[in-house]
Amino acid sequence: MHYSAYHHSKIPVAANKVFPGENSRDTKEIKSPCLITGSRKNLELFRLKLRIISWIIQSYINPRHWFGALNHLYELRATFLGNYKIKKMASVGNKYFTSLYAPAINAANFREFILSELNRYKKLKYPANKLNHVFLAITNKCPLKCEHCYEWNRLNRKEVLREENLKQSIKKLQNLGVSQIYLTGGEPLIKFDLVLELLNFAGSKTDLWLNTSGFQLTEEKAAKLKAAGLTGIFISLDHHEETEHNHFRNNKNAYSWSIEAAKNAVNQDLLVTLSICTTKEFVTKKNLTSYMELGKSLGVSFIQFIEPKKVGHYQNSEINLSAPQINLLESVFETYNFNDEYLEYPIICYHEYYQRRNTCLSTNNRGLYIDSNGGINLCPFCHTSSGNILEDDLELVLEKMRSNQCLQA
Ligand code: SF4
């Protein structure tokens, strides 16, 4: 598990940038092993637009629905970008990613991802994926004791889900259609062989990712994960300073595990994300600047901000960020993602930024969280206990959950 607790009032969006370099051209190319920008990025986006238009025309007979579908996709895009344009994309192998929660834009399964969205706009005549992303907790075991752990109440108990149960769960999800599955825990790397087994079992029709603290991820293990088909890896790192991160995670090795894991995963051409719980103690301009520098120096593609949330170990803690802190985070998000001065830095993914402008990306059957007991929940922070993956008809559970709203909003 690798996150934390929160708030969710509508707050004024940052009006003034706190970082320099407002001028923006869209042709600047940077040399980065993990990012593409400028005309190369523009060409890939142009090709993507043509593909999407052709998928829409193939999907609906009535031209009125072509425009409606395009509008639906533009609105979804605005959730992530507002009025900004995409300035950079992550590049791994020959695949290009604009988001952590969508397949590569030039991969075969991106079409399925788009069709699932079209199906939300207006039912398609043929089957489409019912789900975009699912977090699947494969173990409740963990060597850490993190301040913010959302699985805290289930950690280090007798395991409920065995290998065959997990395979059955993956099969059920794939039968309904799912673009991405994120293997999480507990600490999934505690069960390294199981992770390999599940990657092999899932095959290539779904992207599989790993959410980890980086626990003992050697380069050899990273190579095995890559060879087994892993797409990407989220590595928790909650501070750029070793002592602070170790303190937050209650383990003297936590920082070295994270850093080594990031280096090893980057070397093995995995799509690497550093994920940080942006606590009120952490959120200052100085800390955020240092953290972004660290991410850049490690060569990771994405950095994920997650605001602390009142769940699990943080259930009874005072964790809310102040309005100026949220403004600062939003300004950092906009500056590093959309300003030409920051093209060489990792892309920031910031869920609460999207939520404050639109809605939670798990609602409307886009996402699910299967906990280590098999419980079906809206997301890792919204423990809705809507059913059990082994016992219940998943399609019926999804139908029931369609109108579930984010409990953290
Ligand atoms: S204690 Fe373990 S499961 Fe919980 S957040 Fe930390 S690494 Fe994740």
Short mmCIF file of C-alpha atoms and ligand atoms in Angstrom, two decimals:
data_model
loop_
_atom_site.label_atom_id
_atom_site.label_comp_id
_atom_site.label_asym_id
_atom_site.label_seq_id
_atom_site.Cartn_x
_atom_site.Cartn_y
_atom_site.Cartn_z
CA MET A 1 0.00 0.00 0.00
CA HIS A 2 1.36 3.23 -0.82
CA TYR A 3 -0.66 6.31 -0.08
CA SER A 4 -2.63 8.37 2.44
CA ALA A 5 -5.55 10.34 3.84
CA TYR A 6 -7.42 13.71 3.17
CA HIS A 7 -10.03 16.49 2.80
CA HIS A 8 -11.87 17.78 -0.18
CA SER A 9 -13.36 21.13 -0.08
CA LYS A 10 -13.44 23.21 -3.21
CA ILE A 11 -10.65 25.71 -2.85
CA PRO A 12 -9.57 28.55 -5.06
CA VAL A 13 -7.19 27.38 -7.76
CA ALA A 14 -3.74 28.95 -7.66
CA ALA A 15 -3.89 32.19 -9.55
CA ASN A 16 -0.20 33.07 -9.57
CA LYS A 17 2.58 30.77 -10.58
CA VAL A 18 5.31 30.42 -8.00
CA PHE A 19 7.90 29.25 -10.49
CA PRO A 20 9.44 31.25 -13.33
CA GLY A 21 9.18 30.71 -17.09
CA GLU A 22 5.64 31.45 -18.17
CA ASN A 23 6.43 31.57 -21.88
CA SER A 24 5.25 28.52 -23.66
CA ARG A 25 6.10 27.18 -27.09
CA ASP A 26 5.14 23.71 -28.10
CA THR A 27 8.01 22.75 -30.31
CA LYS A 28 10.87 22.63 -27.82
CA GLU A 29 12.53 19.24 -27.87
CA ILE A 30 14.48 17.96 -24.90
CA LYS A 31 16.82 15.03 -24.75
CA SER A 32 15.54 12.73 -22.06
CA PRO A 33 15.62 8.96 -22.06
CA CYS A 34 12.14 8.75 -20.60
CA LEU A 35 10.22 11.72 -22.04
CA ILE A 36 9.29 13.01 -25.49
CA THR A 37 8.37 16.61 -26.21
CA GLY A 38 8.06 19.09 -29.07
CA SER A 39 7.38 17.99 -32.63
CA ARG A 40 7.93 14.30 -31.87
CA LYS A 41 5.27 14.43 -29.18
CA ASN A 42 2.99 16.50 -31.46
CA LEU A 43 3.26 13.92 -34.24
CA GLU A 44 2.28 11.08 -31.90
CA LEU A 45 -0.69 13.08 -30.60
CA PHE A 46 -1.79 13.91 -34.14
CA ARG A 47 -1.69 10.22 -35.06
CA LEU A 48 -3.66 9.43 -31.93
CA LYS A 49 -6.35 11.96 -32.85
CA LEU A 50 -6.77 10.35 -36.27
CA ARG A 51 -7.06 6.89 -34.69
CA ILE A 52 -9.65 8.10 -32.18
CA ILE A 53 -11.74 9.76 -34.89
CA SER A 54 -11.73 6.55 -36.92
CA TRP A 55 -12.76 4.49 -33.84
CA ILE A 56 -15.64 6.89 -33.21
CA ILE A 57 -16.85 6.77 -36.82
CA GLN A 58 -16.71 2.95 -36.72
CA SER A 59 -18.67 2.93 -33.47
CA TYR A 60 -21.70 5.07 -34.32
CA ILE A 61 -23.76 5.47 -37.47
CA ASN A 62 -25.29 8.82 -36.58
CA PRO A 63 -22.89 11.78 -37.11
CA ARG A 64 -24.59 13.52 -34.17
CA HIS A 65 -23.02 10.87 -31.96
CA TRP A 66 -19.60 11.39 -33.53
CA PHE A 67 -19.59 14.95 -32.19
CA GLY A 68 -21.13 13.89 -28.89
CA ALA A 69 -18.48 11.21 -28.42
CA LEU A 70 -15.67 13.61 -29.26
CA ASN A 71 -17.08 16.08 -26.80
CA HIS A 72 -17.26 13.38 -24.11
CA LEU A 73 -13.58 12.56 -24.67
CA TYR A 74 -12.61 16.25 -24.64
CA GLU A 75 -14.39 16.70 -21.33
CA LEU A 76 -12.54 13.72 -19.89
CA ARG A 77 -9.27 15.13 -21.17
CA ALA A 78 -10.07 18.47 -19.52
CA THR A 79 -10.31 16.63 -16.20
CA PHE A 80 -6.58 16.00 -16.41
CA LEU A 81 -5.40 19.03 -18.30
CA GLY A 82 -7.90 21.82 -17.85
CA ASN A 83 -7.18 24.21 -20.70
CA TYR A 84 -3.55 23.17 -20.93
CA LYS A 85 -1.99 21.19 -23.77
CA ILE A 86 0.04 18.04 -23.22
CA LYS A 87 3.68 19.16 -23.15
CA LYS A 88 5.44 15.85 -22.64
CA MET A 89 4.85 12.13 -22.73
CA ALA A 90 6.62 9.29 -21.02
CA SER A 91 8.47 7.03 -23.39
CA VAL A 92 9.41 3.45 -22.59
CA GLY A 93 10.65 1.19 -25.35
CA ASN A 94 8.58 2.40 -28.28
CA LYS A 95 5.48 3.08 -26.20
CA TYR A 96 4.20 6.52 -25.21
CA PHE A 97 2.20 7.26 -22.08
CA THR A 98 0.33 10.46 -21.23
CA SER A 99 -1.19 9.13 -18.02
CA LEU A 100 -0.59 6.57 -15.29
CA TYR A 101 -4.17 5.36 -15.56
CA ALA A 102 -4.41 4.68 -19.29
CA PRO A 103 -2.49 2.30 -21.56
CA ALA A 104 0.22 3.60 -23.89
CA ILE A 105 -1.41 5.75 -26.56
CA ASN A 106 0.17 3.68 -29.34
CA ALA A 107 -0.55 0.26 -27.78
CA ALA A 108 -3.23 -2.09 -29.07
CA ASN A 109 -5.18 -1.95 -25.80
CA PHE A 110 -5.53 1.85 -25.96
CA ARG A 111 -8.37 1.26 -28.43
CA GLU A 112 -10.18 -0.85 -25.81
CA PHE A 113 -9.61 1.90 -23.27
CA ILE A 114 -11.18 4.51 -25.59
CA LEU A 115 -14.07 2.19 -26.48
CA SER A 116 -14.83 1.74 -22.79
CA GLU A 117 -15.15 5.53 -22.53
CA LEU A 118 -17.33 5.70 -25.65
CA ASN A 119 -19.51 3.03 -24.05
CA ARG A 120 -19.99 5.36 -21.07
CA TYR A 121 -21.11 8.09 -23.45
CA LYS A 122 -23.49 5.90 -25.47
CA LYS A 123 -23.77 2.12 -25.40
CA LEU A 124 -21.81 0.40 -28.15
CA LYS A 125 -23.26 -2.48 -30.14
CA TYR A 126 -20.29 -4.68 -29.33
CA PRO A 127 -18.60 -5.56 -26.03
CA ALA A 128 -16.32 -2.97 -24.44
CA ASN A 129 -14.18 -3.03 -21.31
CA LYS A 130 -16.34 -2.48 -18.24
CA LEU A 131 -13.41 -1.26 -16.13
CA ASN A 132 -10.39 0.95 -16.69
CA HIS A 133 -8.23 0.23 -13.68
CA VAL A 134 -8.29 -2.12 -10.70
CA PHE A 135 -6.01 -2.21 -7.67
CA LEU A 136 -5.63 -5.82 -6.53
CA ALA A 137 -4.08 -6.43 -3.10
CA ILE A 138 -2.22 -9.72 -3.41
CA THR A 139 -1.02 -9.94 0.19
CA ASN A 140 -1.59 -8.31 3.57
CA LYS A 141 2.02 -8.87 4.65
CA CYS A 142 4.33 -5.90 4.95
CA PRO A 143 7.68 -5.16 6.66
CA LEU A 144 6.89 -1.46 7.06
CA LYS A 145 4.64 0.47 9.43
CA CYS A 146 3.84 3.59 7.49
CA GLU A 147 2.18 6.57 9.11
CA HIS A 148 -0.48 6.79 6.42
CA CYS A 149 -1.17 3.12 5.57
CA TYR A 150 -4.73 2.67 4.26
CA GLU A 151 -4.54 -1.10 4.73
CA TRP A 152 -3.50 -0.69 8.37
CA ASN A 153 -6.43 -2.60 9.86
CA ARG A 154 -5.81 -5.64 7.66
CA LEU A 155 -2.00 -5.77 7.73
CA ASN A 156 -0.04 -8.91 8.66
CA ARG A 157 -3.06 -11.11 9.31
CA LYS A 158 -3.66 -14.63 8.09
CA GLU A 159 -3.76 -14.48 4.28
CA VAL A 160 -7.21 -14.89 2.79
CA LEU A 161 -6.45 -14.84 -0.93
CA ARG A 162 -4.34 -17.74 -2.22
CA GLU A 163 -2.68 -17.92 -5.61
CA GLU A 164 -5.65 -19.68 -7.22
CA ASN A 165 -8.02 -17.05 -5.75
CA LEU A 166 -5.91 -14.26 -7.20
CA LYS A 167 -5.85 -15.93 -10.61
CA GLN A 168 -9.60 -16.41 -10.41
CA SER A 169 -9.94 -12.70 -9.57
CA ILE A 170 -7.79 -11.64 -12.51
CA LYS A 171 -9.80 -13.89 -14.81
CA LYS A 172 -13.08 -12.40 -13.57
CA LEU A 173 -11.77 -8.90 -14.14
CA GLN A 174 -10.46 -9.74 -17.59
CA ASN A 175 -13.76 -11.38 -18.54
CA LEU A 176 -15.49 -8.07 -17.86
CA GLY A 177 -12.70 -6.21 -19.64
CA VAL A 178 -10.10 -4.18 -17.76
CA SER A 179 -7.31 -2.02 -19.17
CA GLN A 180 -4.95 -1.99 -16.20
CA ILE A 181 -4.42 -3.98 -13.02
CA TYR A 182 -2.18 -2.63 -10.25
CA LEU A 183 -0.81 -5.35 -7.98
CA THR A 184 -0.57 -3.97 -4.50
CA GLY A 185 -0.67 -5.12 -0.87
CA GLY A 186 0.70 -5.06 1.82
CA GLU A 187 4.02 -5.21 0.07
CA PRO A 188 3.66 -7.29 -3.10
CA LEU A 189 7.42 -7.78 -3.50
CA ILE A 190 7.38 -9.88 -0.32
CA LYS A 191 5.84 -12.46 -2.66
CA PHE A 192 8.06 -11.99 -5.65
CA ASP A 193 7.41 -15.43 -7.21
CA LEU A 194 3.68 -14.91 -6.88
CA VAL A 195 3.98 -11.57 -8.70
CA LEU A 196 5.82 -13.32 -11.57
CA GLU A 197 3.19 -16.06 -11.65
CA LEU A 198 0.36 -13.52 -11.85
CA LEU A 199 2.12 -11.55 -14.57
CA ASN A 200 2.46 -14.71 -16.65
CA PHE A 201 -1.12 -15.69 -15.94
CA ALA A 202 -2.57 -12.32 -16.94
CA GLY A 203 -0.80 -12.30 -20.31
CA SER A 204 -0.60 -9.25 -22.53
CA LYS A 205 -4.22 -8.20 -22.91
CA THR A 206 -4.15 -6.21 -19.67
CA ASP A 207 -1.34 -3.90 -18.53
CA LEU A 208 -0.02 -4.98 -15.15
CA TRP A 209 1.64 -2.59 -12.76
CA LEU A 210 3.16 -2.93 -9.32
CA ASN A 211 2.63 -0.62 -6.32
CA THR A 212 5.52 -1.13 -3.95
CA SER A 213 7.71 0.41 -1.28
CA GLY A 214 10.63 -0.80 -3.42
CA PHE A 215 11.30 -3.66 -1.00
CA GLN A 216 14.55 -5.37 -2.07
CA LEU A 217 13.97 -4.79 -5.77
CA THR A 218 17.37 -5.71 -7.20
CA GLU A 219 18.20 -5.18 -10.85
CA GLU A 220 17.90 -8.93 -11.40
CA LYS A 221 14.36 -8.91 -10.01
CA ALA A 222 13.47 -5.84 -12.07
CA ALA A 223 14.70 -7.67 -15.19
CA LYS A 224 12.52 -10.68 -14.34
CA LEU A 225 9.48 -8.45 -13.86
CA LYS A 226 10.12 -6.75 -17.19
CA ALA A 227 10.54 -10.10 -18.93
CA ALA A 228 7.29 -11.35 -17.39
CA GLY A 229 5.45 -8.40 -18.95
CA LEU A 230 5.23 -5.79 -16.19
CA THR A 231 4.38 -2.38 -17.68
CA GLY A 232 5.29 -0.07 -14.85
CA ILE A 233 5.98 0.35 -11.19
CA PHE A 234 4.89 2.85 -8.53
CA ILE A 235 7.57 3.25 -5.86
CA SER A 236 6.62 5.01 -2.66
CA LEU A 237 8.99 7.76 -1.63
CA ASP A 238 7.59 10.25 0.83
CA HIS A 239 10.57 12.53 1.25
CA HIS A 240 13.78 13.36 -0.58
CA GLU A 241 15.64 13.16 2.75
CA GLU A 242 16.56 9.68 3.93
CA THR A 243 15.88 10.19 7.63
CA GLU A 244 12.47 11.75 6.96
CA HIS A 245 11.32 8.97 4.64
CA ASN A 246 12.58 6.25 7.00
CA HIS A 247 10.82 7.93 9.90
CA PHE A 248 7.55 8.15 7.97
CA ARG A 249 7.80 4.49 6.97
CA ASN A 250 9.12 3.33 10.35
CA ASN A 251 11.95 1.37 8.81
CA LYS A 252 15.63 2.25 8.57
CA ASN A 253 15.95 0.64 5.12
CA ALA A 254 12.90 2.22 3.50
CA TYR A 255 14.76 5.02 1.69
CA SER A 256 17.50 2.81 0.27
CA TRP A 257 14.89 0.29 -0.90
CA SER A 258 13.00 3.04 -2.74
CA ILE A 259 16.04 4.63 -4.35
CA GLU A 260 17.63 1.35 -5.40
CA ALA A 261 14.31 0.09 -6.73
CA ALA A 262 13.84 3.25 -8.80
CA LYS A 263 17.33 3.00 -10.30
CA ASN A 264 16.97 -0.71 -11.05
CA ALA A 265 13.52 -0.35 -12.58
CA VAL A 266 14.61 2.60 -14.76
CA ASN A 267 17.62 0.55 -15.93
CA GLN A 268 15.31 -2.27 -16.94
CA ASP A 269 13.10 0.03 -19.02
CA LEU A 270 10.06 -0.16 -16.78
CA LEU A 271 7.80 2.89 -16.59
CA VAL A 272 8.72 4.25 -13.16
CA THR A 273 6.64 6.51 -10.92
CA LEU A 274 7.64 7.93 -7.55
CA SER A 275 4.55 8.20 -5.39
CA ILE A 276 4.48 10.63 -2.49
CA CYS A 277 2.00 11.25 0.27
CA THR A 278 2.07 15.05 0.36
CA THR A 279 1.73 15.60 4.09
CA LYS A 280 1.28 19.02 5.69
CA GLU A 281 4.79 18.63 7.14
CA PHE A 282 6.23 18.07 3.68
CA VAL A 283 4.46 20.61 1.50
CA THR A 284 6.79 23.59 1.15
CA LYS A 285 8.23 25.08 -2.02
CA LYS A 286 11.74 24.04 -0.96
CA ASN A 287 10.78 20.43 -0.36
CA LEU A 288 8.77 20.13 -3.55
CA THR A 289 11.65 21.60 -5.58
CA SER A 290 14.13 19.15 -4.03
CA TYR A 291 11.78 16.23 -4.58
CA MET A 292 11.30 17.09 -8.27
CA GLU A 293 15.09 17.38 -8.67
CA LEU A 294 15.50 13.93 -7.14
CA GLY A 295 12.89 12.46 -9.46
CA LYS A 296 14.63 13.99 -12.46
CA SER A 297 18.05 12.76 -11.37
CA LEU A 298 16.71 9.22 -10.94
CA GLY A 299 15.27 9.31 -14.47
CA VAL A 300 11.71 8.40 -13.46
CA SER A 301 8.89 9.23 -15.87
CA PHE A 302 6.13 10.22 -13.43
CA ILE A 303 5.69 11.60 -9.94
CA GLN A 304 2.36 10.98 -8.26
CA PHE A 305 1.08 13.38 -5.60
CA ILE A 306 -1.49 11.95 -3.23
CA GLU A 307 -2.87 14.10 -0.47
CA PRO A 308 -3.25 12.45 2.94
CA LYS A 309 -6.65 10.90 3.63
CA LYS A 310 -8.52 9.98 6.77
CA VAL A 311 -8.46 6.23 6.35
CA GLY A 312 -6.53 3.32 7.87
CA HIS A 313 -3.66 4.47 10.08
CA TYR A 314 -4.61 8.12 9.49
CA GLN A 315 -8.26 7.57 10.43
CA ASN A 316 -8.08 9.71 13.56
CA SER A 317 -5.26 12.06 12.63
CA GLU A 318 -5.33 15.73 11.78
CA ILE A 319 -3.89 15.53 8.33
CA ASN A 320 -5.63 18.14 6.19
CA LEU A 321 -3.49 20.44 4.12
CA SER A 322 -4.07 24.17 4.35
CA ALA A 323 -5.51 26.10 1.38
CA PRO A 324 -2.10 27.75 0.66
CA GLN A 325 -0.47 24.30 0.64
CA ILE A 326 -3.03 23.02 -1.85
CA ASN A 327 -2.50 26.12 -3.98
CA LEU A 328 1.23 25.46 -3.89
CA LEU A 329 0.79 21.82 -4.96
CA GLU A 330 -1.52 22.85 -7.80
CA SER A 331 0.92 25.49 -8.94
CA VAL A 332 3.77 22.98 -8.92
CA PHE A 333 1.60 20.53 -10.89
CA GLU A 334 0.80 23.15 -13.53
CA THR A 335 4.30 24.58 -13.71
CA TYR A 336 6.22 21.33 -14.06
CA ASN A 337 3.72 19.78 -16.46
CA PHE A 338 2.91 22.68 -18.75
CA ASN A 339 5.81 25.10 -18.69
CA ASP A 340 8.65 24.84 -21.21
CA GLU A 341 11.23 25.55 -18.52
CA TYR A 342 10.39 22.23 -16.88
CA LEU A 343 10.20 19.84 -19.82
CA GLU A 344 13.02 17.67 -18.47
CA TYR A 345 11.24 16.92 -15.22
CA PRO A 346 8.98 13.93 -14.61
CA ILE A 347 5.27 14.35 -15.38
CA ILE A 348 3.19 14.97 -12.25
CA CYS A 349 0.00 13.00 -11.71
CA TYR A 350 -2.16 14.66 -9.03
CA HIS A 351 -5.50 12.99 -8.32
CA GLU A 352 -6.96 15.65 -6.09
CA TYR A 353 -6.28 18.30 -8.74
CA TYR A 354 -8.46 16.28 -11.13
CA GLN A 355 -11.07 15.59 -8.45
CA ARG A 356 -11.48 19.23 -7.54
CA ARG A 357 -12.23 20.03 -11.19
CA ASN A 358 -14.35 17.08 -12.13
CA THR A 359 -14.85 13.86 -10.26
CA CYS A 360 -12.97 10.94 -8.82
CA LEU A 361 -11.55 8.76 -11.57
CA SER A 362 -12.81 5.61 -9.86
CA THR A 363 -16.48 6.54 -10.03
CA ASN A 364 -18.83 5.50 -12.85
CA ASN A 365 -17.25 2.02 -12.86
CA ARG A 366 -13.87 3.27 -14.01
CA GLY A 367 -11.90 1.90 -11.08
CA LEU A 368 -12.03 -0.63 -8.25
CA TYR A 369 -9.97 -1.67 -5.30
CA ILE A 370 -9.95 -5.35 -4.32
CA ASP A 371 -8.58 -5.55 -0.78
CA SER A 372 -6.54 -8.40 0.66
CA ASN A 373 -9.73 -10.15 1.83
CA GLY A 374 -11.22 -10.01 -1.67
CA GLY A 375 -13.52 -7.13 -0.66
CA ILE A 376 -14.62 -4.91 -3.53
CA ASN A 377 -14.24 -1.19 -2.87
CA LEU A 378 -14.48 1.97 -4.92
CA CYS A 379 -10.80 2.82 -4.49
CA PRO A 380 -7.98 2.29 -1.96
CA PHE A 381 -9.31 5.19 0.13
CA CYS A 382 -13.05 4.64 -0.20
CA HIS A 383 -13.72 1.38 1.60
CA THR A 384 -17.26 0.82 0.38
CA SER A 385 -17.27 -3.00 0.99
CA SER A 386 -19.54 -3.43 -1.99
CA GLY A 387 -19.08 -7.21 -2.36
CA ASN A 388 -16.45 -9.92 -2.60
CA ILE A 389 -14.53 -10.80 -5.76
CA LEU A 390 -14.66 -14.55 -5.01
CA GLU A 391 -18.26 -14.82 -3.87
CA ASP A 392 -20.26 -12.26 -5.82
CA ASP A 393 -21.26 -11.72 -9.41
CA LEU A 394 -18.89 -8.90 -10.34
CA GLU A 395 -21.18 -7.52 -13.01
CA LEU A 396 -24.03 -7.15 -10.50
CA VAL A 397 -21.69 -5.53 -7.98
CA LEU A 398 -20.53 -3.07 -10.63
CA GLU A 399 -24.11 -2.22 -11.48
CA LYS A 400 -24.74 -1.53 -7.78
CA MET A 401 -21.59 0.59 -7.58
CA ARG A 402 -22.28 2.67 -10.66
CA SER A 403 -23.70 5.51 -8.61
CA ASN A 404 -21.16 5.26 -5.75
CA GLN A 405 -19.58 8.61 -5.01
CA CYS A 406 -16.15 9.30 -3.59
CA LEU A 407 -16.31 9.10 0.24
CA GLN A 408 -13.31 11.41 0.54
CA ALA A 409 -14.84 14.26 -1.44
S1 SF4 B 1 2.74 -0.29 5.89
FE1 SF4 B 1 3.14 -1.51 4.06
S2 SF4 B 1 1.13 -1.73 3.11
FE2 SF4 B 1 0.98 -0.02 4.54
S3 SF4 B 1 1.49 1.82 3.30
FE3 SF4 B 1 3.40 1.10 4.22
S4 SF4 B 1 4.31 -0.19 2.65
FE4 SF4 B 1 2.15 0.03 2.11
#
